[in-house]
mmCIF file of C-alpha atoms and ligand atoms in Angstrom:
data_model
loop_
_atom_site.group_PDB
_atom_site.id
_atom_site.type_symbol
_atom_site.label_atom_id
_atom_site.label_comp_id
_atom_site.label_asym_id
_atom_site.label_seq_id
_atom_site.Cartn_x
_atom_site.Cartn_y
_atom_site.Cartn_z
ATOM 1 C CA MET A 1 35.934 -5.340 0.927
ATOM 2 C CA SER A 2 32.307 -6.171 1.409
ATOM 3 C CA ALA A 3 30.892 -3.384 -0.717
ATOM 4 C CA ALA A 4 29.144 -4.645 -3.816
ATOM 5 C CA ALA A 5 30.046 -3.175 -7.236
ATOM 6 C CA GLU A 6 26.688 -1.372 -7.313
ATOM 7 C CA PRO A 7 26.970 2.423 -7.405
ATOM 8 C CA ILE A 8 25.945 4.647 -4.508
ATOM 9 C CA ILE A 9 24.680 8.202 -4.723
ATOM 10 C CA LEU A 10 25.424 10.660 -1.934
ATOM 11 C CA LEU A 11 22.745 13.278 -2.173
ATOM 12 C CA GLY A 12 22.455 16.457 -0.098
ATOM 13 C CA PRO A 13 22.542 20.275 -0.178
ATOM 14 C CA PRO A 14 25.824 22.208 -0.597
ATOM 15 C CA GLY A 15 28.044 21.710 2.420
ATOM 16 C CA ALA A 16 26.090 18.692 3.722
ATOM 17 C CA GLY A 17 29.371 16.648 3.902
ATOM 18 C CA LYS A 18 28.999 14.583 0.619
ATOM 19 C CA GLY A 19 32.635 15.028 -0.311
ATOM 20 C CA THR A 20 33.846 14.411 3.242
ATOM 21 C CA GLN A 21 31.991 11.094 3.518
ATOM 22 C CA ALA A 22 32.642 10.013 -0.045
ATOM 23 C CA ARG A 23 36.382 10.292 0.549
ATOM 24 C CA ARG A 24 36.102 8.145 3.661
ATOM 25 C CA LEU A 25 34.179 5.461 1.743
ATOM 26 C CA GLU A 26 36.746 5.621 -1.018
ATOM 27 C CA GLU A 27 39.663 5.147 1.396
ATOM 28 C CA HIS A 28 38.093 2.356 3.458
ATOM 29 C CA TYR A 29 36.263 0.369 0.863
ATOM 30 C CA GLY A 30 38.196 1.018 -2.354
ATOM 31 C CA LEU A 31 35.150 2.605 -3.962
ATOM 32 C CA VAL A 32 35.787 5.207 -6.655
ATOM 33 C CA GLN A 33 34.479 8.679 -5.861
ATOM 34 C CA LEU A 34 33.174 10.741 -8.765
ATOM 35 C CA SER A 35 32.451 14.332 -7.705
ATOM 36 C CA THR A 36 30.993 16.346 -10.634
ATOM 37 C CA GLY A 37 31.947 19.548 -8.692
ATOM 38 C CA ASP A 38 35.633 18.383 -8.504
ATOM 39 C CA VAL A 39 35.686 17.470 -12.231
ATOM 40 C CA LEU A 40 34.247 20.857 -13.158
ATOM 41 C CA ARG A 41 36.636 22.725 -10.947
ATOM 42 C CA ALA A 42 39.551 20.864 -12.556
ATOM 43 C CA ALA A 43 38.185 21.751 -15.978
ATOM 44 C CA VAL A 44 37.902 25.423 -14.973
ATOM 45 C CA LYS A 45 41.513 25.374 -13.720
ATOM 46 C CA ALA A 46 42.748 23.726 -16.918
ATOM 47 C CA GLY A 47 40.820 26.189 -19.060
ATOM 48 C CA THR A 48 39.097 23.513 -21.175
ATOM 49 C CA SER A 49 35.937 24.328 -23.221
ATOM 50 C CA LEU A 50 33.883 22.513 -20.584
ATOM 51 C CA GLY A 51 35.488 24.544 -17.858
ATOM 52 C CA ARG A 52 34.974 27.878 -19.694
ATOM 53 C CA GLU A 53 31.299 27.032 -20.252
ATOM 54 C CA ALA A 54 30.722 25.765 -16.697
ATOM 55 C CA LYS A 55 32.529 28.624 -14.901
ATOM 56 C CA THR A 56 29.819 31.238 -15.285
ATOM 57 C CA TYR A 57 27.195 28.972 -13.798
ATOM 58 C CA MET A 58 29.376 27.806 -10.979
ATOM 59 C CA ASP A 59 30.495 31.268 -9.991
ATOM 60 C CA ALA A 60 26.842 32.300 -9.823
ATOM 61 C CA GLY A 61 25.883 29.245 -7.743
ATOM 62 C CA LYS A 62 23.615 27.932 -10.556
ATOM 63 C CA LEU A 63 23.512 24.456 -11.889
ATOM 64 C CA VAL A 64 25.542 23.752 -15.022
ATOM 65 C CA PRO A 65 23.095 22.706 -17.890
ATOM 66 C CA ASP A 66 22.045 19.029 -17.917
ATOM 67 C CA ASP A 67 23.460 18.255 -21.385
ATOM 68 C CA LEU A 68 27.008 19.193 -20.341
ATOM 69 C CA ILE A 69 26.843 17.249 -17.079
ATOM 70 C CA ILE A 70 25.243 14.153 -18.709
ATOM 71 C CA ARG A 71 27.997 14.115 -21.416
ATOM 72 C CA LEU A 72 30.638 14.389 -18.689
ATOM 73 C CA ILE A 73 29.134 11.328 -16.799
ATOM 74 C CA GLU A 74 28.768 9.380 -20.004
ATOM 75 C CA GLU A 75 32.485 9.870 -20.829
ATOM 76 C CA TRP A 76 33.433 8.828 -17.365
ATOM 77 C CA MET A 77 31.348 5.719 -17.556
ATOM 78 C CA GLN A 78 33.491 4.473 -20.487
ATOM 79 C CA LYS A 79 36.504 4.359 -18.250
ATOM 80 C CA SER A 80 37.567 1.229 -16.517
ATOM 81 C CA GLU A 81 37.377 2.656 -13.001
ATOM 82 C CA ALA A 82 33.608 3.031 -13.531
ATOM 83 C CA LYS A 83 33.341 -0.750 -13.672
ATOM 84 C CA LYS A 84 34.300 -0.998 -9.964
ATOM 85 C CA GLY A 85 31.948 0.127 -7.224
ATOM 86 C CA PHE A 86 31.636 3.908 -7.348
ATOM 87 C CA ILE A 87 30.128 6.752 -5.383
ATOM 88 C CA LEU A 88 28.418 9.647 -7.152
ATOM 89 C CA ASP A 89 28.934 12.868 -5.181
ATOM 90 C CA GLY A 90 26.914 15.837 -6.629
ATOM 91 C CA PHE A 91 25.292 13.861 -9.477
ATOM 92 C CA PRO A 92 22.458 13.573 -10.284
ATOM 93 C CA ARG A 93 21.068 17.008 -9.361
ATOM 94 C CA THR A 94 17.901 17.156 -11.552
ATOM 95 C CA VAL A 95 15.238 14.718 -12.590
ATOM 96 C CA PRO A 96 16.534 14.616 -16.218
ATOM 97 C CA GLN A 97 20.051 13.807 -14.856
ATOM 98 C CA ALA A 98 18.566 10.972 -12.730
ATOM 99 C CA LYS A 99 16.728 9.537 -15.733
ATOM 100 C CA ALA A 100 19.831 9.739 -17.898
ATOM 101 C CA LEU A 101 21.823 7.923 -15.222
ATOM 102 C CA ASP A 102 19.166 5.176 -15.074
ATOM 103 C CA ALA A 103 19.515 4.666 -18.875
ATOM 104 C CA MET A 104 23.319 4.598 -18.687
ATOM 105 C CA LEU A 105 23.282 1.982 -15.874
ATOM 106 C CA GLN A 106 20.658 -0.087 -17.616
ATOM 107 C CA LYS A 107 22.747 -0.213 -20.760
ATOM 108 C CA ARG A 108 25.570 -1.674 -18.663
ATOM 109 C CA SER A 109 23.218 -4.073 -16.715
ATOM 110 C CA MET A 110 24.035 -2.169 -13.531
ATOM 111 C CA LYS A 111 21.747 -0.973 -10.835
ATOM 112 C CA LEU A 112 22.066 1.497 -7.947
ATOM 113 C CA LYS A 113 22.711 0.048 -4.540
ATOM 114 C CA ALA A 114 21.267 3.067 -2.708
ATOM 115 C CA VAL A 115 20.744 6.834 -2.689
ATOM 116 C CA VAL A 116 21.872 8.285 0.634
ATOM 117 C CA GLU A 117 20.140 11.523 1.442
ATOM 118 C CA MET A 118 22.167 13.605 3.973
ATOM 119 C CA LYS A 119 19.852 15.952 5.858
ATOM 120 C CA VAL A 120 21.394 19.175 7.258
ATOM 121 C CA ASP A 121 19.684 22.446 8.260
ATOM 122 C CA ASP A 122 20.364 25.496 6.002
ATOM 123 C CA LYS A 123 21.929 27.463 8.903
ATOM 124 C CA ALA A 124 24.487 24.759 9.558
ATOM 125 C CA LEU A 125 25.241 24.516 5.785
ATOM 126 C CA ILE A 126 26.163 28.190 5.650
ATOM 127 C CA GLU A 127 28.467 27.739 8.644
ATOM 128 C CA ARG A 128 30.111 24.736 7.017
ATOM 129 C CA VAL A 129 30.838 26.264 3.663
ATOM 130 C CA SER A 130 32.013 29.545 5.050
ATOM 131 C CA GLY A 131 34.728 27.779 7.091
ATOM 132 C CA ARG A 132 35.800 25.371 4.422
ATOM 133 C CA PHE A 133 39.254 25.237 2.839
ATOM 134 C CA SER A 134 41.328 22.558 1.232
ATOM 135 C CA CYS A 135 44.927 21.690 0.488
ATOM 136 C CA ALA A 136 46.064 23.100 -2.817
ATOM 137 C CA LYS A 137 48.270 20.076 -3.416
ATOM 138 C CA CYS A 138 46.417 16.930 -2.340
ATOM 139 C CA GLY A 139 42.890 18.345 -2.029
ATOM 140 C CA GLU A 140 42.314 17.220 1.534
ATOM 141 C CA GLY A 141 39.332 19.118 2.921
ATOM 142 C CA PHE A 142 39.430 21.107 6.191
ATOM 143 C CA HIS A 143 37.231 23.492 8.190
ATOM 144 C CA ASP A 144 38.233 26.437 10.349
ATOM 145 C CA SER A 145 36.309 25.128 13.318
ATOM 146 C CA PHE A 146 35.130 21.559 12.584
ATOM 147 C CA LYS A 147 38.278 20.143 11.063
ATOM 148 C CA PRO A 148 41.202 22.539 11.723
ATOM 149 C CA LEU A 149 44.779 21.731 10.736
ATOM 150 C CA LYS A 150 46.615 19.640 13.317
ATOM 151 C CA LYS A 151 49.767 21.746 12.799
ATOM 152 C CA THR A 152 49.240 25.472 11.940
ATOM 153 C CA GLY A 153 49.765 26.224 8.220
ATOM 154 C CA GLU A 154 50.511 22.634 7.233
ATOM 155 C CA CYS A 155 48.388 19.990 5.573
ATOM 156 C CA ASP A 156 47.769 16.964 7.867
ATOM 157 C CA LYS A 157 48.083 14.570 4.929
ATOM 158 C CA CYS A 158 50.821 15.849 2.485
ATOM 159 C CA HIS A 159 52.436 18.664 4.605
ATOM 160 C CA SER A 160 51.909 21.210 1.839
ATOM 161 C CA LYS A 161 51.660 24.817 3.049
ATOM 162 C CA GLU A 162 49.226 26.031 0.394
ATOM 163 C CA PHE A 163 45.492 26.088 0.792
ATOM 164 C CA VAL A 164 42.514 27.213 -1.263
ATOM 165 C CA ARG A 165 39.015 28.494 -0.619
ATOM 166 C CA ARG A 166 36.267 28.066 -3.213
ATOM 167 C CA PRO A 167 35.050 31.255 -4.870
ATOM 168 C CA ASP A 168 31.424 29.978 -4.625
ATOM 169 C CA ASP A 169 31.725 29.560 -0.770
ATOM 170 C CA ASN A 170 30.321 32.955 0.111
ATOM 171 C CA ALA A 171 26.965 33.929 1.668
ATOM 172 C CA GLU A 172 25.569 35.472 -1.500
ATOM 173 C CA THR A 173 26.339 32.520 -3.848
ATOM 174 C CA MET A 174 25.332 30.133 -1.175
ATOM 175 C CA LYS A 175 21.779 31.584 -1.250
ATOM 176 C CA THR A 176 21.545 30.671 -5.037
ATOM 177 C CA ARG A 177 23.088 27.221 -4.401
ATOM 178 C CA LEU A 178 20.566 26.420 -1.707
ATOM 179 C CA GLU A 179 17.740 27.610 -3.848
ATOM 180 C CA ALA A 180 18.940 25.480 -6.725
ATOM 181 C CA TYR A 181 19.027 22.487 -4.336
ATOM 182 C CA HIS A 182 15.512 23.023 -3.018
ATOM 183 C CA VAL A 183 13.978 23.779 -6.342
ATOM 184 C CA GLN A 184 15.872 21.680 -8.909
ATOM 185 C CA THR A 185 17.461 18.851 -6.902
ATOM 186 C CA ALA A 186 14.886 18.045 -4.217
ATOM 187 C CA PRO A 187 12.461 16.520 -6.776
ATOM 188 C CA ILE A 188 14.888 13.655 -7.240
ATOM 189 C CA ILE A 189 14.139 12.510 -3.636
ATOM 190 C CA PRO A 190 10.596 11.185 -4.422
ATOM 191 C CA TYR A 191 12.021 9.888 -7.679
ATOM 192 C CA TYR A 192 14.336 7.535 -5.819
ATOM 193 C CA ARG A 193 11.876 6.936 -2.895
ATOM 194 C CA ASP A 194 9.454 5.484 -5.436
ATOM 195 C CA GLN A 195 12.130 3.123 -6.606
ATOM 196 C CA GLY A 196 12.618 1.967 -3.007
ATOM 197 C CA ILE A 197 16.337 2.827 -2.894
ATOM 198 C CA LEU A 198 16.318 6.036 -0.865
ATOM 199 C CA VAL A 199 17.835 5.999 2.604
ATOM 200 C CA GLN A 200 18.198 9.066 4.872
ATOM 201 C CA VAL A 201 20.921 9.911 7.333
ATOM 202 C CA ASP A 202 21.149 12.739 9.892
ATOM 203 C CA GLY A 203 23.969 14.843 8.544
ATOM 204 C CA MET A 204 23.854 17.219 11.496
ATOM 205 C CA GLY A 205 26.055 15.006 13.736
ATOM 206 C CA GLU A 206 29.802 14.934 13.947
ATOM 207 C CA MET A 207 31.696 13.530 10.913
ATOM 208 C CA ASP A 208 32.457 10.193 12.553
ATOM 209 C CA ALA A 209 28.799 9.765 13.649
ATOM 210 C CA VAL A 210 27.582 10.528 10.142
ATOM 211 C CA TYR A 211 30.058 8.072 8.681
ATOM 212 C CA ALA A 212 28.845 5.383 11.102
ATOM 213 C CA GLU A 213 25.289 5.997 10.108
ATOM 214 C CA ILE A 214 26.120 5.836 6.358
ATOM 215 C CA LYS A 215 27.949 2.550 6.832
ATOM 216 C CA SER A 216 24.977 1.211 8.712
ATOM 217 C CA VAL A 217 22.351 2.155 6.196
ATOM 218 C CA LEU A 218 24.576 0.795 3.383
ATOM 219 C CA LYS A 219 25.165 -2.437 5.416
ATOM 220 C CA LEU A 220 28.927 -2.071 5.081
ATOM 221 C CA ALA A 221 31.064 -3.992 7.578
HETATM 222 P P1 AP5 B 301 29.799 20.743 -5.775
HETATM 223 O O1 AP5 B 301 31.242 20.860 -5.718
HETATM 224 O O2 AP5 B 301 29.131 19.425 -5.932
HETATM 225 O O3 AP5 B 301 29.266 21.553 -4.552
HETATM 226 P P2 AP5 B 301 28.009 21.307 -3.571
HETATM 227 O O4 AP5 B 301 26.972 20.311 -3.925
HETATM 228 O O5 AP5 B 301 27.512 22.653 -3.365
HETATM 229 O O6 AP5 B 301 28.599 20.620 -2.384
HETATM 230 P P3 AP5 B 301 29.869 20.979 -1.583
HETATM 231 O O7 AP5 B 301 31.052 20.504 -2.299
HETATM 232 O O8 AP5 B 301 29.840 22.483 -1.324
HETATM 233 O O9 AP5 B 301 29.597 20.322 -0.210
HETATM 234 P P4 AP5 B 301 29.732 18.865 0.348
HETATM 235 O O10 AP5 B 301 28.373 18.276 0.584
HETATM 236 O O11 AP5 B 301 30.656 18.014 -0.547
HETATM 237 O O12 AP5 B 301 30.429 19.156 1.745
HETATM 238 P P5 AP5 B 301 31.883 18.970 2.266
HETATM 239 O O13 AP5 B 301 32.118 17.462 2.525
HETATM 240 O O14 AP5 B 301 32.859 19.683 1.493
HETATM 241 O O15 AP5 B 301 29.247 21.624 -6.983
HETATM 242 C C1 AP5 B 301 29.687 22.963 -7.211
HETATM 243 C C2 AP5 B 301 29.029 23.566 -8.392
HETATM 244 O O16 AP5 B 301 29.304 22.752 -9.640
HETATM 245 C C3 AP5 B 301 27.466 23.653 -8.367
HETATM 246 O O17 AP5 B 301 27.061 24.821 -7.700
HETATM 247 C C4 AP5 B 301 27.153 23.610 -9.840
HETATM 248 O O18 AP5 B 301 27.357 24.889 -10.423
HETATM 249 C C5 AP5 B 301 28.164 22.656 -10.453
HETATM 250 N N1 AP5 B 301 27.687 21.298 -10.451
HETATM 251 C C6 AP5 B 301 28.277 20.225 -9.849
HETATM 252 N N2 AP5 B 301 27.630 19.067 -10.113
HETATM 253 C C7 AP5 B 301 26.535 19.438 -10.889
HETATM 254 C C8 AP5 B 301 25.500 18.706 -11.540
HETATM 255 N N3 AP5 B 301 25.334 17.390 -11.355
HETATM 256 N N4 AP5 B 301 24.624 19.431 -12.284
HETATM 257 C C9 AP5 B 301 24.759 20.718 -12.495
HETATM 258 N N5 AP5 B 301 25.707 21.484 -11.938
HETATM 259 C C10 AP5 B 301 26.618 20.832 -11.204
HETATM 260 O O19 AP5 B 301 31.700 19.700 3.715
HETATM 261 C C11 AP5 B 301 31.605 21.086 3.800
HETATM 262 C C12 AP5 B 301 32.425 21.578 5.011
HETATM 263 O O20 AP5 B 301 31.818 21.099 6.192
HETATM 264 C C13 AP5 B 301 33.913 21.086 4.990
HETATM 265 O O21 AP5 B 301 34.746 22.144 5.475
HETATM 266 C C14 AP5 B 301 33.853 19.931 6.025
HETATM 267 O O22 AP5 B 301 35.091 19.813 6.707
HETATM 268 C C15 AP5 B 301 32.740 20.350 6.963
HETATM 269 N N6 AP5 B 301 31.960 19.146 7.428
HETATM 270 C C16 AP5 B 301 31.593 18.078 6.709
HETATM 271 N N7 AP5 B 301 30.878 17.261 7.439
HETATM 272 C C17 AP5 B 301 30.702 17.848 8.680
HETATM 273 C C18 AP5 B 301 30.066 17.518 9.868
HETATM 274 N N8 AP5 B 301 29.381 16.349 9.974
HETATM 275 N N9 AP5 B 301 30.111 18.370 10.911
HETATM 276 C C19 AP5 B 301 30.821 19.552 10.780
HETATM 277 N N10 AP5 B 301 31.482 19.938 9.702
HETATM 278 C C20 AP5 B 301 31.396 19.154 8.599
#
Protein backbone atom coordinates (compact mmCIF):
# COMPACT_ATOMS: atom_id res chain seq x y z
CA MET A 1 0.00 0.00 0.00
CA SER A 2 1.60 3.22 -1.12
CA ALA A 3 -1.01 5.58 0.26
CA ALA A 4 0.30 7.72 3.07
CA ALA A 5 -1.65 7.94 6.31
CA GLU A 6 -2.67 11.49 5.50
CA PRO A 7 -6.43 11.95 5.14
CA ILE A 8 -8.07 12.67 1.79
CA ILE A 9 -11.29 14.59 1.23
CA LEU A 10 -13.60 13.72 -1.66
CA LEU A 11 -15.61 16.84 -2.40
CA GLY A 12 -18.43 17.20 -4.86
CA PRO A 13 -22.14 17.83 -5.30
CA PRO A 14 -24.80 15.21 -4.49
CA GLY A 15 -24.48 12.29 -6.87
CA ALA A 16 -20.99 13.26 -8.09
CA GLY A 17 -19.68 9.77 -7.32
CA LYS A 18 -17.90 10.43 -4.00
CA GLY A 19 -19.22 7.26 -2.36
CA THR A 20 -18.54 5.15 -5.46
CA GLN A 21 -14.92 6.27 -5.65
CA ALA A 22 -14.31 6.27 -1.88
CA ARG A 23 -15.34 2.60 -1.73
CA ARG A 24 -12.88 1.75 -4.51
CA LEU A 25 -10.03 3.54 -2.71
CA GLU A 26 -11.00 1.73 0.48
CA GLU A 27 -10.94 -1.67 -1.19
CA HIS A 28 -7.71 -1.17 -3.14
CA TYR A 29 -5.61 0.81 -0.68
CA GLY A 30 -6.97 -0.20 2.72
CA LEU A 31 -8.01 3.38 3.45
CA VAL A 32 -10.96 3.86 5.79
CA GLN A 33 -13.99 5.62 4.28
CA LEU A 34 -15.98 7.91 6.53
CA SER A 35 -19.22 9.01 4.90
CA THR A 36 -21.16 11.42 7.10
CA GLY A 37 -24.25 10.65 5.00
CA ASP A 38 -23.93 6.91 5.74
CA VAL A 39 -23.36 7.54 9.45
CA LEU A 40 -26.42 9.81 9.61
CA ARG A 41 -28.61 7.33 7.69
CA ALA A 42 -27.54 4.56 10.11
CA ALA A 43 -28.44 6.84 13.04
CA VAL A 44 -31.86 7.56 11.50
CA LYS A 45 -32.45 3.83 11.01
CA ALA A 46 -31.40 3.06 14.60
CA GLY A 47 -33.63 5.87 15.91
CA THR A 48 -30.84 7.48 18.01
CA SER A 49 -31.16 11.08 19.20
CA LEU A 50 -28.68 12.14 16.48
CA GLY A 51 -30.79 10.33 13.89
CA ARG A 52 -34.03 11.90 15.10
CA GLU A 53 -32.50 15.37 14.97
CA ALA A 54 -30.82 14.87 11.59
CA LYS A 55 -33.80 13.27 9.82
CA THR A 56 -35.83 16.45 9.32
CA TYR A 57 -32.91 18.19 7.65
CA MET A 58 -31.95 15.21 5.50
CA ASP A 59 -35.50 14.58 4.29
CA ALA A 60 -35.72 18.22 3.25
CA GLY A 61 -32.33 18.09 1.47
CA LYS A 62 -30.84 20.64 3.89
CA LEU A 63 -27.52 20.43 5.66
CA VAL A 64 -27.55 19.11 9.20
CA PRO A 65 -26.32 21.83 11.64
CA ASP A 66 -22.55 22.17 11.94
CA ASP A 67 -22.39 21.50 15.69
CA LEU A 68 -23.99 18.06 15.29
CA ILE A 69 -21.70 17.08 12.43
CA ILE A 70 -18.54 18.37 14.07
CA ARG A 71 -19.37 16.41 17.23
CA LEU A 72 -19.90 13.28 15.13
CA ILE A 73 -16.49 13.68 13.45
CA GLU A 74 -14.76 14.44 16.76
CA GLU A 75 -16.15 11.20 18.21
CA TRP A 76 -15.01 9.24 15.16
CA MET A 77 -11.52 10.72 15.38
CA GLN A 78 -11.10 9.14 18.85
CA LYS A 79 -11.43 5.70 17.28
CA SER A 80 -8.38 3.69 16.30
CA GLU A 81 -9.41 3.39 12.65
CA ALA A 82 -9.02 7.16 12.35
CA LYS A 83 -5.30 6.70 12.91
CA LYS A 84 -4.94 4.91 9.57
CA GLY A 85 -5.24 6.74 6.27
CA PHE A 86 -8.84 7.80 5.79
CA ILE A 87 -11.12 9.30 3.20
CA LEU A 88 -13.75 11.83 4.16
CA ASP A 89 -16.81 11.55 1.93
CA GLY A 90 -19.39 14.29 2.52
CA PHE A 91 -17.39 16.19 5.16
CA PRO A 92 -16.58 19.05 5.43
CA ARG A 93 -19.52 20.78 3.77
CA THR A 94 -19.22 24.30 5.18
CA VAL A 95 -16.32 26.62 6.03
CA PRO A 96 -16.92 26.21 9.81
CA GLN A 97 -16.72 22.41 9.33
CA ALA A 98 -13.48 22.79 7.34
CA LYS A 99 -11.98 24.98 10.08
CA ALA A 100 -13.05 22.52 12.79
CA LEU A 101 -11.42 19.69 10.84
CA ASP A 102 -8.17 21.66 10.55
CA ALA A 103 -8.15 22.12 14.33
CA MET A 104 -8.86 18.42 14.95
CA LEU A 105 -6.04 17.35 12.62
CA GLN A 106 -3.62 19.88 14.04
CA LYS A 107 -4.28 18.55 17.54
CA ARG A 108 -3.23 15.13 16.27
CA SER A 109 -0.23 16.42 14.28
CA MET A 110 -1.92 15.25 11.09
CA LYS A 111 -2.37 17.10 7.85
CA LEU A 112 -4.53 16.60 4.79
CA LYS A 113 -2.97 14.93 1.77
CA ALA A 114 -5.40 16.46 -0.72
CA VAL A 115 -8.94 17.63 -1.34
CA VAL A 116 -10.26 16.08 -4.54
CA GLU A 117 -13.02 18.13 -6.13
CA MET A 118 -15.19 16.03 -8.46
CA LYS A 119 -16.81 18.22 -11.09
CA VAL A 120 -20.13 17.05 -12.58
CA ASP A 121 -22.91 19.03 -14.35
CA ASP A 122 -26.18 19.49 -12.46
CA LYS A 123 -28.14 17.70 -15.22
CA ALA A 124 -25.97 14.58 -14.93
CA LEU A 125 -26.27 14.69 -11.14
CA ILE A 126 -30.06 14.51 -11.31
CA GLU A 127 -29.83 11.54 -13.67
CA ARG A 128 -27.40 9.81 -11.33
CA VAL A 129 -29.38 10.20 -8.13
CA SER A 130 -32.71 9.34 -9.71
CA GLY A 131 -31.41 5.94 -10.88
CA ARG A 132 -29.47 5.09 -7.74
CA PHE A 133 -30.26 2.14 -5.47
CA SER A 134 -28.24 -0.01 -3.11
CA CYS A 135 -28.22 -3.45 -1.57
CA ALA A 136 -30.15 -3.44 1.71
CA LYS A 137 -27.75 -6.01 3.17
CA CYS A 138 -24.18 -5.08 2.17
CA GLY A 139 -24.76 -1.51 0.98
CA GLU A 140 -23.21 -2.00 -2.46
CA GLY A 141 -24.33 0.86 -4.71
CA PHE A 142 -25.96 0.43 -8.14
CA HIS A 143 -27.62 2.50 -10.83
CA ASP A 144 -30.52 1.57 -13.13
CA SER A 145 -28.51 2.55 -16.25
CA PHE A 146 -24.89 3.16 -15.25
CA LYS A 147 -24.32 0.21 -12.94
CA PRO A 148 -27.16 -2.28 -13.31
CA LEU A 149 -27.29 -5.60 -11.47
CA LYS A 150 -25.39 -8.35 -13.30
CA LYS A 151 -28.16 -10.82 -12.44
CA THR A 152 -31.72 -9.44 -12.24
CA GLY A 153 -32.95 -8.97 -8.67
CA GLU A 154 -29.70 -10.13 -7.04
CA CYS A 155 -26.84 -8.16 -5.50
CA ASP A 156 -23.55 -8.72 -7.40
CA LYS A 157 -21.62 -8.77 -4.16
CA CYS A 158 -23.62 -10.60 -1.44
CA HIS A 159 -26.49 -12.11 -3.55
CA SER A 160 -29.15 -10.53 -1.35
CA LYS A 161 -32.47 -9.85 -3.05
CA GLU A 162 -33.41 -6.71 -1.14
CA PHE A 163 -32.63 -3.21 -2.31
CA VAL A 164 -33.28 0.30 -1.06
CA ARG A 165 -33.68 3.74 -2.62
CA ARG A 166 -32.93 6.87 -0.61
CA PRO A 167 -35.93 9.04 0.31
CA ASP A 168 -33.93 12.20 -0.58
CA ASP A 169 -33.19 10.96 -4.11
CA ASN A 170 -36.12 12.71 -5.77
CA ALA A 171 -36.21 15.73 -8.08
CA GLU A 172 -37.71 18.13 -5.52
CA THR A 173 -35.27 17.37 -2.69
CA MET A 174 -32.42 17.26 -5.16
CA LYS A 175 -33.07 20.94 -5.98
CA THR A 176 -32.53 21.86 -2.31
CA ARG A 177 -29.45 19.61 -2.04
CA LEU A 178 -27.87 21.22 -5.09
CA GLU A 179 -28.61 24.68 -3.76
CA ALA A 180 -27.04 23.74 -0.41
CA TYR A 181 -23.96 22.58 -2.30
CA HIS A 182 -23.60 25.72 -4.41
CA VAL A 183 -24.33 28.15 -1.56
CA GLN A 184 -22.93 26.49 1.57
CA THR A 185 -20.33 23.98 0.38
CA ALA A 186 -18.72 25.64 -2.66
CA PRO A 187 -17.00 28.30 -0.45
CA ILE A 188 -14.71 25.58 0.90
CA ILE A 189 -13.18 25.23 -2.58
CA PRO A 190 -11.22 28.53 -2.39
CA TYR A 191 -10.48 27.75 1.28
CA TYR A 192 -8.56 24.62 0.24
CA ARG A 193 -7.19 26.16 -2.96
CA ASP A 194 -5.51 28.82 -0.81
CA GLN A 195 -3.87 26.05 1.21
CA GLY A 196 -2.49 24.56 -2.04
CA ILE A 197 -4.09 21.13 -1.52
CA LEU A 198 -7.07 21.31 -3.91
CA VAL A 199 -7.00 19.01 -6.94
CA GLN A 200 -9.80 18.70 -9.49
CA VAL A 201 -11.01 15.73 -11.48
CA ASP A 202 -13.54 15.47 -14.28
CA GLY A 203 -16.36 13.48 -12.68
CA MET A 204 -18.35 13.34 -15.93
CA GLY A 205 -16.45 10.34 -17.28
CA GLU A 206 -17.19 6.68 -16.71
CA MET A 207 -16.52 5.30 -13.22
CA ASP A 208 -13.24 3.58 -14.23
CA ALA A 209 -11.94 6.73 -15.94
CA VAL A 210 -12.78 8.87 -12.90
CA TYR A 211 -11.05 6.36 -10.64
CA ALA A 212 -7.92 6.40 -12.82
CA GLU A 213 -7.84 10.20 -12.67
CA ILE A 214 -8.23 10.23 -8.89
CA LYS A 215 -5.37 7.75 -8.48
CA SER A 216 -3.26 9.89 -10.77
CA VAL A 217 -3.87 13.20 -8.96
CA LEU A 218 -3.26 11.47 -5.62
CA LYS A 219 -0.11 9.81 -7.02
CA LEU A 220 -1.30 6.36 -5.95
CA ALA A 221 0.37 3.42 -7.67
P1 LIG B 1 -24.70 12.31 1.56
O1 LIG B 1 -25.08 10.92 1.80
O2 LIG B 1 -23.28 12.73 1.77
O3 LIG B 1 -25.23 12.70 0.11
P2 LIG B 1 -24.65 13.61 -1.05
O4 LIG B 1 -23.49 14.49 -0.78
O5 LIG B 1 -25.86 14.27 -1.51
O6 LIG B 1 -23.95 12.64 -1.95
P3 LIG B 1 -24.55 11.33 -2.51
O7 LIG B 1 -24.36 10.20 -1.54
O8 LIG B 1 -25.94 11.59 -2.98
O9 LIG B 1 -23.68 11.13 -3.82
P4 LIG B 1 -22.24 10.58 -4.10
O10 LIG B 1 -21.39 11.72 -4.55
O11 LIG B 1 -21.70 9.73 -2.99
O12 LIG B 1 -22.59 9.71 -5.38
P5 LIG B 1 -22.61 8.12 -5.58
O13 LIG B 1 -21.22 7.57 -5.57
O14 LIG B 1 -23.60 7.47 -4.69
O15 LIG B 1 -25.59 13.30 2.46
C1 LIG B 1 -26.98 13.13 2.59
C2 LIG B 1 -27.53 14.17 3.56
O16 LIG B 1 -26.92 14.03 4.85
C3 LIG B 1 -27.27 15.65 3.17
O17 LIG B 1 -28.24 16.14 2.27
C4 LIG B 1 -27.33 16.32 4.54
O18 LIG B 1 -28.66 16.49 4.97
C5 LIG B 1 -26.67 15.29 5.45
N1 LIG B 1 -25.22 15.48 5.60
C6 LIG B 1 -24.24 14.59 5.25
N2 LIG B 1 -23.02 15.09 5.53
C7 LIG B 1 -23.23 16.33 6.06
C8 LIG B 1 -22.35 17.36 6.52
N3 LIG B 1 -21.01 17.21 6.50
N4 LIG B 1 -22.90 18.50 6.97
C9 LIG B 1 -24.25 18.68 7.01
N5 LIG B 1 -25.12 17.76 6.58
C10 LIG B 1 -24.63 16.59 6.12
O19 LIG B 1 -23.15 8.08 -7.09
C11 LIG B 1 -24.47 8.43 -7.42
C12 LIG B 1 -25.05 7.46 -8.46
O20 LIG B 1 -24.37 7.66 -9.69
C13 LIG B 1 -24.87 5.97 -8.11
O21 LIG B 1 -26.01 5.26 -8.53
C14 LIG B 1 -23.63 5.53 -8.91
O22 LIG B 1 -23.72 4.19 -9.30
C15 LIG B 1 -23.69 6.47 -10.12
N6 LIG B 1 -22.38 6.92 -10.56
C16 LIG B 1 -21.29 7.20 -9.79
N7 LIG B 1 -20.24 7.59 -10.56
C17 LIG B 1 -20.69 7.55 -11.84
C18 LIG B 1 -20.10 7.86 -13.10
N8 LIG B 1 -18.82 8.27 -13.20
N9 LIG B 1 -20.87 7.71 -14.23
C19 LIG B 1 -22.18 7.31 -14.15
N10 LIG B 1 -22.79 7.00 -12.98
C20 LIG B 1 -22.07 7.14 -11.83
